[in-house]
């Protein structure tokens, strides 16, 4: 049985986020909110600031101006450790340890002090969810790039984040694994355990995955709308 966890009112709000590099604005007064009502896709061309936005949300970068709050008003920029453990980001290219698939996925649980049967239960559940349970004892470095991306999703899911960011999750995988990963994201939405935020520049993929769509252009966010109404 999983360790009891504090229940949050799932919500993310960004207010007037600004970010520049070498004097060139990337994000300009970006304001938007996500809550638990669906899966969100942030669209925009390459270089539009999508990845910068995600890095700011998970504290890999700080904005020049603005505020991000999670849940019941906690300010993520204050670097609350307990809060940060409930947020995760999947990068376009996932790194793996020279160890089995099982040990790669279990790592996040072990460093959180979880032990024994609970690790096996949660890891096997995550691997089943992404279709890798039969490869649990294989060295992760022998997986294909698409399978490694699915391992990354399992490694994030196993810690049960309240907010799960996926930055271009199918950018470096083949068509077969793209379809599998999209199915995984749709199943995540059905579970309803996390706010799911995805970046992509693929309009067709956005329409397949999104309940709500955000368009990022010229450093500004166009107000969210239902994906079916965006085009």
PDB file of C-alpha atoms in Angstrom:
ATOM      1  CA  UNK A   1       0.000   0.000   0.000  1.00  0.00           C
ATOM      2  CA  UNK A   2       1.308   3.448  -0.908  1.00  0.00           C
ATOM      3  CA  UNK A   3       2.428   5.830   1.807  1.00  0.00           C
ATOM      4  CA  UNK A   4      -0.393   8.233   2.810  1.00  0.00           C
ATOM      5  CA  UNK A   5       0.187  11.624   1.207  1.00  0.00           C
ATOM      6  CA  UNK A   6      -1.008  15.127   1.868  1.00  0.00           C
ATOM      7  CA  UNK A   7      -3.860  16.092  -0.459  1.00  0.00           C
ATOM      8  CA  UNK A   8      -3.513  19.371  -2.353  1.00  0.00           C
ATOM      9  CA  UNK A   9      -6.045  21.409  -4.271  1.00  0.00           C
ATOM     10  CA  UNK A  10      -4.452  20.879  -7.663  1.00  0.00           C
ATOM     11  CA  UNK A  11      -3.801  24.218  -9.298  1.00  0.00           C
ATOM     12  CA  UNK A  12      -0.941  26.094 -10.939  1.00  0.00           C
ATOM     13  CA  UNK A  13      -1.042  29.823 -11.573  1.00  0.00           C
ATOM     14  CA  UNK A  14       1.605  31.908 -13.320  1.00  0.00           C
ATOM     15  CA  UNK A  15       1.336  35.676 -13.092  1.00  0.00           C
ATOM     16  CA  UNK A  16       3.243  38.187 -15.257  1.00  0.00           C
ATOM     17  CA  UNK A  17       6.201  35.872 -15.940  1.00  0.00           C
ATOM     18  CA  UNK A  18       9.019  37.629 -17.808  1.00  0.00           C
ATOM     19  CA  UNK A  19      12.324  36.155 -18.976  1.00  0.00           C
ATOM     20  CA  UNK A  20      15.076  37.513 -21.220  1.00  0.00           C
ATOM     21  CA  UNK A  21      18.441  36.186 -22.425  1.00  0.00           C
ATOM     22  CA  UNK A  22      21.137  38.708 -23.326  1.00  0.00           C
ATOM     23  CA  UNK A  23      18.539  41.439 -23.445  1.00  0.00           C
ATOM     24  CA  UNK A  24      16.231  39.510 -25.794  1.00  0.00           C
ATOM     25  CA  UNK A  25      12.772  38.854 -24.298  1.00  0.00           C
ATOM     26  CA  UNK A  26      11.619  35.221 -24.383  1.00  0.00           C
ATOM     27  CA  UNK A  27       8.564  35.457 -22.123  1.00  0.00           C
ATOM     28  CA  UNK A  28       6.628  38.714 -21.730  1.00  0.00           C
ATOM     29  CA  UNK A  29       4.084  39.108 -18.919  1.00  0.00           C
ATOM     30  CA  UNK A  30       2.820  35.533 -19.290  1.00  0.00           C
ATOM     31  CA  UNK A  31      -0.202  34.801 -17.103  1.00  0.00           C
ATOM     32  CA  UNK A  32      -2.254  31.593 -17.099  1.00  0.00           C
ATOM     33  CA  UNK A  33      -3.762  28.969 -14.775  1.00  0.00           C
ATOM     34  CA  UNK A  34      -4.029  25.184 -14.845  1.00  0.00           C
ATOM     35  CA  UNK A  35      -6.219  23.089 -12.570  1.00  0.00           C
ATOM     36  CA  UNK A  36      -7.242  19.445 -12.336  1.00  0.00           C
ATOM     37  CA  UNK A  37      -9.931  19.682 -15.001  1.00  0.00           C
ATOM     38  CA  UNK A  38      -7.837  18.267 -17.835  1.00  0.00           C
ATOM     39  CA  UNK A  39      -4.626  17.898 -19.825  1.00  0.00           C
ATOM     40  CA  UNK A  40      -2.985  21.068 -21.103  1.00  0.00           C
ATOM     41  CA  UNK A  41      -0.853  21.442 -24.212  1.00  0.00           C
ATOM     42  CA  UNK A  42       1.449  24.437 -24.633  1.00  0.00           C
ATOM     43  CA  UNK A  43       2.019  24.983 -28.345  1.00  0.00           C
ATOM     44  CA  UNK A  44       4.439  27.161 -30.216  1.00  0.00           C
ATOM     45  CA  UNK A  45       7.237  26.990 -32.788  1.00  0.00           C
ATOM     46  CA  UNK A  46      10.760  26.005 -31.802  1.00  0.00           C
ATOM     47  CA  UNK A  47      12.390  28.858 -29.891  1.00  0.00           C
ATOM     48  CA  UNK A  48       9.095  30.344 -28.750  1.00  0.00           C
ATOM     49  CA  UNK A  49       9.854  29.889 -25.033  1.00  0.00           C
ATOM     50  CA  UNK A  50       7.979  26.670 -24.242  1.00  0.00           C
ATOM     51  CA  UNK A  51      10.939  24.936 -22.596  1.00  0.00           C
ATOM     52  CA  UNK A  52      11.898  28.117 -20.741  1.00  0.00           C
ATOM     53  CA  UNK A  53       8.430  28.241 -19.239  1.00  0.00           C
ATOM     54  CA  UNK A  54       8.686  24.633 -18.040  1.00  0.00           C
ATOM     55  CA  UNK A  55      12.145  25.155 -16.559  1.00  0.00           C
ATOM     56  CA  UNK A  56      10.848  28.151 -14.605  1.00  0.00           C
ATOM     57  CA  UNK A  57       7.897  26.136 -13.302  1.00  0.00           C
ATOM     58  CA  UNK A  58      10.152  23.394 -11.906  1.00  0.00           C
ATOM     59  CA  UNK A  59      12.795  25.824 -10.543  1.00  0.00           C
ATOM     60  CA  UNK A  60      15.542  25.009 -13.009  1.00  0.00           C
ATOM     61  CA  UNK A  61      15.460  28.708 -13.901  1.00  0.00           C
ATOM     62  CA  UNK A  62      14.116  31.818 -12.229  1.00  0.00           C
ATOM     63  CA  UNK A  63      12.011  34.421 -14.044  1.00  0.00           C
ATOM     64  CA  UNK A  64      13.236  38.001 -14.263  1.00  0.00           C
ATOM     65  CA  UNK A  65       9.811  39.057 -12.998  1.00  0.00           C
ATOM     66  CA  UNK A  66       6.572  37.397 -12.000  1.00  0.00           C
ATOM     67  CA  UNK A  67       5.180  34.793  -9.648  1.00  0.00           C
ATOM     68  CA  UNK A  68       4.205  31.122  -9.828  1.00  0.00           C
ATOM     69  CA  UNK A  69       1.936  29.567  -7.218  1.00  0.00           C
ATOM     70  CA  UNK A  70       0.888  25.965  -6.739  1.00  0.00           C
ATOM     71  CA  UNK A  71      -1.962  24.314  -4.896  1.00  0.00           C
ATOM     72  CA  UNK A  72      -3.302  26.442  -2.022  1.00  0.00           C
ATOM     73  CA  UNK A  73      -1.203  29.488  -2.857  1.00  0.00           C
ATOM     74  CA  UNK A  74       2.307  28.187  -2.068  1.00  0.00           C
ATOM     75  CA  UNK A  75       4.913  30.250  -3.923  1.00  0.00           C
ATOM     76  CA  UNK A  76       7.074  27.775  -5.861  1.00  0.00           C
ATOM     77  CA  UNK A  77       9.825  30.374  -6.280  1.00  0.00           C
ATOM     78  CA  UNK A  78      10.500  30.171  -2.531  1.00  0.00           C
ATOM     79  CA  UNK A  79      11.924  26.691  -3.208  1.00  0.00           C
ATOM     80  CA  UNK A  80       9.828  24.790  -0.666  1.00  0.00           C
ATOM     81  CA  UNK A  81      11.420  21.294  -0.694  1.00  0.00           C
ATOM     82  CA  UNK A  82       8.205  19.464   0.131  1.00  0.00           C
ATOM     83  CA  UNK A  83       6.457  21.303  -2.684  1.00  0.00           C
ATOM     84  CA  UNK A  84       9.197  20.593  -5.207  1.00  0.00           C
ATOM     85  CA  UNK A  85       8.896  16.855  -4.567  1.00  0.00           C
ATOM     86  CA  UNK A  86       5.373  16.998  -5.930  1.00  0.00           C
ATOM     87  CA  UNK A  87       6.401  18.514  -9.270  1.00  0.00           C
ATOM     88  CA  UNK A  88       8.305  16.701 -12.013  1.00  0.00           C
ATOM     89  CA  UNK A  89       9.590  17.406 -15.517  1.00  0.00           C
ATOM     90  CA  UNK A  90      10.267  14.896 -18.302  1.00  0.00           C
ATOM     91  CA  UNK A  91      12.894  16.222 -20.716  1.00  0.00           C
ATOM     92  CA  UNK A  92      12.957  15.433 -24.458  1.00  0.00           C
ATOM     93  CA  UNK A  93      15.930  13.126 -23.907  1.00  0.00           C
ATOM     94  CA  UNK A  94      15.892  10.974 -20.784  1.00  0.00           C
ATOM     95  CA  UNK A  95      19.120   9.953 -19.045  1.00  0.00           C
ATOM     96  CA  UNK A  96      19.421   6.461 -17.558  1.00  0.00           C
ATOM     97  CA  UNK A  97      21.721   4.784 -15.051  1.00  0.00           C
ATOM     98  CA  UNK A  98      23.870   1.745 -15.902  1.00  0.00           C
ATOM     99  CA  UNK A  99      21.431  -0.506 -14.061  1.00  0.00           C
ATOM    100  CA  UNK A 100      18.255  -2.481 -14.653  1.00  0.00           C
ATOM    101  CA  UNK A 101      15.034  -0.873 -15.772  1.00  0.00           C
ATOM    102  CA  UNK A 102      13.568  -1.696 -12.348  1.00  0.00           C
ATOM    103  CA  UNK A 103      16.401   0.023 -10.459  1.00  0.00           C
ATOM    104  CA  UNK A 104      16.170   3.094 -12.687  1.00  0.00           C
ATOM    105  CA  UNK A 105      12.489   3.533 -11.881  1.00  0.00           C
ATOM    106  CA  UNK A 106      12.947   2.686  -8.195  1.00  0.00           C
ATOM    107  CA  UNK A 107      15.648   5.311  -7.646  1.00  0.00           C
ATOM    108  CA  UNK A 108      13.254   8.173  -6.903  1.00  0.00           C
ATOM    109  CA  UNK A 109      11.461   6.099  -4.281  1.00  0.00           C
ATOM    110  CA  UNK A 110      14.654   4.993  -2.551  1.00  0.00           C
ATOM    111  CA  UNK A 111      15.958   8.541  -2.124  1.00  0.00           C
ATOM    112  CA  UNK A 112      12.599   9.437  -0.573  1.00  0.00           C
ATOM    113  CA  UNK A 113      13.086   6.739   2.058  1.00  0.00           C
ATOM    114  CA  UNK A 114      10.506   4.286   0.730  1.00  0.00           C
ATOM    115  CA  UNK A 115      11.512   0.665   1.294  1.00  0.00           C
ATOM    116  CA  UNK A 116      10.537  -2.962   0.888  1.00  0.00           C
ATOM    117  CA  UNK A 117       7.393  -4.287  -0.792  1.00  0.00           C
ATOM    118  CA  UNK A 118       6.030  -0.811  -1.531  1.00  0.00           C
ATOM    119  CA  UNK A 119       8.905  -0.159  -3.951  1.00  0.00           C
ATOM    120  CA  UNK A 120       8.202  -3.356  -5.893  1.00  0.00           C
ATOM    121  CA  UNK A 121       4.470  -2.662  -5.978  1.00  0.00           C
ATOM    122  CA  UNK A 122       4.807   0.914  -7.217  1.00  0.00           C
ATOM    123  CA  UNK A 123       7.599   0.226  -9.730  1.00  0.00           C
ATOM    124  CA  UNK A 124       5.843  -2.773 -11.267  1.00  0.00           C
ATOM    125  CA  UNK A 125       2.624  -0.761 -11.522  1.00  0.00           C
ATOM    126  CA  UNK A 126       4.439   2.082 -13.310  1.00  0.00           C
ATOM    127  CA  UNK A 127       6.252  -0.299 -15.664  1.00  0.00           C
ATOM    128  CA  UNK A 128       2.988  -2.063 -16.493  1.00  0.00           C
ATOM    129  CA  UNK A 129       1.427   1.325 -17.214  1.00  0.00           C
ATOM    130  CA  UNK A 130       4.099   2.201 -19.805  1.00  0.00           C
ATOM    131  CA  UNK A 131       4.417  -1.317 -21.247  1.00  0.00           C
ATOM    132  CA  UNK A 132       7.891  -2.151 -19.937  1.00  0.00           C
ATOM    133  CA  UNK A 133       7.193  -4.626 -17.139  1.00  0.00           C
ATOM    134  CA  UNK A 134       8.639  -7.523 -19.161  1.00  0.00           C
ATOM    135  CA  UNK A 135      11.932  -5.617 -19.429  1.00  0.00           C
ATOM    136  CA  UNK A 136      12.197  -4.851 -15.698  1.00  0.00           C
ATOM    137  CA  UNK A 137      15.446  -6.865 -15.335  1.00  0.00           C
ATOM    138  CA  UNK A 138      17.109  -5.619 -18.531  1.00  0.00           C
ATOM    139  CA  UNK A 139      19.880  -3.024 -18.437  1.00  0.00           C
ATOM    140  CA  UNK A 140      18.224   0.297 -19.210  1.00  0.00           C
ATOM    141  CA  UNK A 141      21.009   1.294 -21.578  1.00  0.00           C
ATOM    142  CA  UNK A 142      19.976  -1.509 -23.941  1.00  0.00           C
ATOM    143  CA  UNK A 143      16.515  -0.025 -24.485  1.00  0.00           C
ATOM    144  CA  UNK A 144      15.580   1.826 -27.668  1.00  0.00           C
ATOM    145  CA  UNK A 145      15.224   5.615 -27.509  1.00  0.00           C
ATOM    146  CA  UNK A 146      11.442   5.289 -27.423  1.00  0.00           C
ATOM    147  CA  UNK A 147      11.569   2.743 -24.616  1.00  0.00           C
ATOM    148  CA  UNK A 148      13.935   5.000 -22.657  1.00  0.00           C
ATOM    149  CA  UNK A 149      11.418   7.825 -22.994  1.00  0.00           C
ATOM    150  CA  UNK A 150       8.712   5.496 -21.633  1.00  0.00           C
ATOM    151  CA  UNK A 151      11.058   4.539 -18.785  1.00  0.00           C
ATOM    152  CA  UNK A 152      11.355   8.245 -18.015  1.00  0.00           C
ATOM    153  CA  UNK A 153       7.587   8.533 -17.789  1.00  0.00           C
ATOM    154  CA  UNK A 154       7.480   5.539 -15.415  1.00  0.00           C
ATOM    155  CA  UNK A 155      10.262   7.034 -13.279  1.00  0.00           C
ATOM    156  CA  UNK A 156       8.269  10.261 -12.964  1.00  0.00           C
ATOM    157  CA  UNK A 157       4.928   8.549 -12.387  1.00  0.00           C
ATOM    158  CA  UNK A 158       6.210   6.317  -9.612  1.00  0.00           C
ATOM    159  CA  UNK A 159       6.717   9.287  -7.272  1.00  0.00           C
ATOM    160  CA  UNK A 160       3.090  10.316  -7.913  1.00  0.00           C
ATOM    161  CA  UNK A 161       3.596  14.004  -8.787  1.00  0.00           C
ATOM    162  CA  UNK A 162       0.701  16.407  -8.516  1.00  0.00           C
ATOM    163  CA  UNK A 163       1.992  18.337 -11.533  1.00  0.00           C
ATOM    164  CA  UNK A 164       3.680  16.476 -14.396  1.00  0.00           C
ATOM    165  CA  UNK A 165       5.373  18.484 -17.145  1.00  0.00           C
ATOM    166  CA  UNK A 166       6.409  16.727 -20.367  1.00  0.00           C
ATOM    167  CA  UNK A 167       8.650  18.762 -22.663  1.00  0.00           C
ATOM    168  CA  UNK A 168       8.291  17.537 -26.286  1.00  0.00           C
ATOM    169  CA  UNK A 169       7.823  13.933 -25.059  1.00  0.00           C
ATOM    170  CA  UNK A 170       7.900  12.394 -28.558  1.00  0.00           C
ATOM    171  CA  UNK A 171      10.490  14.632 -30.197  1.00  0.00           C
ATOM    172  CA  UNK A 172      13.205  11.972 -30.448  1.00  0.00           C
ATOM    173  CA  UNK A 173      11.257   8.726 -30.850  1.00  0.00           C
ATOM    174  CA  UNK A 174       9.893   6.673 -33.749  1.00  0.00           C
ATOM    175  CA  UNK A 175       6.266   6.564 -34.874  1.00  0.00           C
ATOM    176  CA  UNK A 176       5.457   3.359 -32.984  1.00  0.00           C
ATOM    177  CA  UNK A 177       6.689   4.749 -29.674  1.00  0.00           C
ATOM    178  CA  UNK A 178       5.074   8.109 -30.410  1.00  0.00           C
ATOM    179  CA  UNK A 179       1.719   6.346 -30.577  1.00  0.00           C
ATOM    180  CA  UNK A 180       2.459   4.372 -27.399  1.00  0.00           C
ATOM    181  CA  UNK A 181       3.493   7.529 -25.508  1.00  0.00           C
ATOM    182  CA  UNK A 182       0.390   9.378 -26.665  1.00  0.00           C
ATOM    183  CA  UNK A 183      -1.730   6.470 -25.405  1.00  0.00           C
ATOM    184  CA  UNK A 184       0.112   6.628 -22.059  1.00  0.00           C
ATOM    185  CA  UNK A 185      -0.640  10.355 -21.773  1.00  0.00           C
ATOM    186  CA  UNK A 186      -4.318   9.730 -22.540  1.00  0.00           C
ATOM    187  CA  UNK A 187      -4.400   7.036 -19.832  1.00  0.00           C
ATOM    188  CA  UNK A 188      -2.763   9.459 -17.395  1.00  0.00           C
ATOM    189  CA  UNK A 189      -5.578  11.897 -18.086  1.00  0.00           C
ATOM    190  CA  UNK A 190      -8.158   9.195 -17.364  1.00  0.00           C
ATOM    191  CA  UNK A 191      -6.516   8.478 -14.009  1.00  0.00           C
ATOM    192  CA  UNK A 192      -6.938  12.120 -13.001  1.00  0.00           C
ATOM    193  CA  UNK A 193      -4.141  12.027 -10.422  1.00  0.00           C
ATOM    194  CA  UNK A 194      -2.027  14.863 -11.828  1.00  0.00           C
ATOM    195  CA  UNK A 195      -2.148  18.117 -13.698  1.00  0.00           C
ATOM    196  CA  UNK A 196      -0.503  17.147 -17.000  1.00  0.00           C
ATOM    197  CA  UNK A 197       1.192  19.888 -19.053  1.00  0.00           C
ATOM    198  CA  UNK A 198       2.760  19.007 -22.406  1.00  0.00           C
ATOM    199  CA  UNK A 199       4.738  21.104 -24.873  1.00  0.00           C
ATOM    200  CA  UNK A 200       4.704  20.405 -28.606  1.00  0.00           C
ATOM    201  CA  UNK A 201       4.907  22.151 -31.949  1.00  0.00           C
ATOM    202  CA  UNK A 202       2.833  19.392 -33.601  1.00  0.00           C
ATOM    203  CA  UNK A 203      -0.727  20.656 -34.193  1.00  0.00           C
ATOM    204  CA  UNK A 204      -2.103  17.171 -34.877  1.00  0.00           C
ATOM    205  CA  UNK A 205      -0.607  15.835 -31.642  1.00  0.00           C
ATOM    206  CA  UNK A 206      -2.007  18.777 -29.698  1.00  0.00           C
ATOM    207  CA  UNK A 207      -5.476  18.018 -31.014  1.00  0.00           C
ATOM    208  CA  UNK A 208      -5.136  14.359 -30.051  1.00  0.00           C
ATOM    209  CA  UNK A 209      -3.993  15.026 -26.486  1.00  0.00           C
ATOM    210  CA  UNK A 210      -5.291  18.369 -25.217  1.00  0.00           C
ATOM    211  CA  UNK A 211      -8.396  19.262 -23.298  1.00  0.00           C
ATOM    212  CA  UNK A 212      -7.095  22.821 -23.132  1.00  0.00           C
ATOM    213  CA  UNK A 213      -4.630  24.550 -25.381  1.00  0.00           C
ATOM    214  CA  UNK A 214      -2.228  27.437 -24.754  1.00  0.00           C
ATOM    215  CA  UNK A 215      -0.533  29.147 -27.677  1.00  0.00           C
ATOM    216  CA  UNK A 216       2.849  30.745 -27.003  1.00  0.00           C
ATOM    217  CA  UNK A 217       3.885  33.286 -29.628  1.00  0.00           C
ATOM    218  CA  UNK A 218       6.223  36.276 -29.486  1.00  0.00           C
ATOM    219  CA  UNK A 219       6.731  35.669 -25.781  1.00  0.00           C
ATOM    220  CA  UNK A 220       3.051  35.951 -24.923  1.00  0.00           C
ATOM    221  CA  UNK A 221       0.426  33.361 -24.075  1.00  0.00           C
ATOM    222  CA  UNK A 222      -2.831  33.489 -25.986  1.00  0.00           C
ATOM    223  CA  UNK A 223      -5.659  32.752 -23.530  1.00  0.00           C
ATOM    224  CA  UNK A 224      -6.421  29.046 -23.145  1.00  0.00           C
ATOM    225  CA  UNK A 225      -9.279  27.535 -25.045  1.00  0.00           C
ATOM    226  CA  UNK A 226     -10.600  24.075 -25.820  1.00  0.00           C
ATOM    227  CA  UNK A 227      -8.319  22.441 -28.355  1.00  0.00           C
ATOM    228  CA  UNK A 228     -11.179  21.630 -30.730  1.00  0.00           C
ATOM    229  CA  UNK A 229     -12.002  25.358 -30.985  1.00  0.00           C
ATOM    230  CA  UNK A 230      -8.444  26.572 -31.564  1.00  0.00           C
ATOM    231  CA  UNK A 231      -8.260  25.928 -35.291  1.00  0.00           C
TER     232      UNK A 231
END
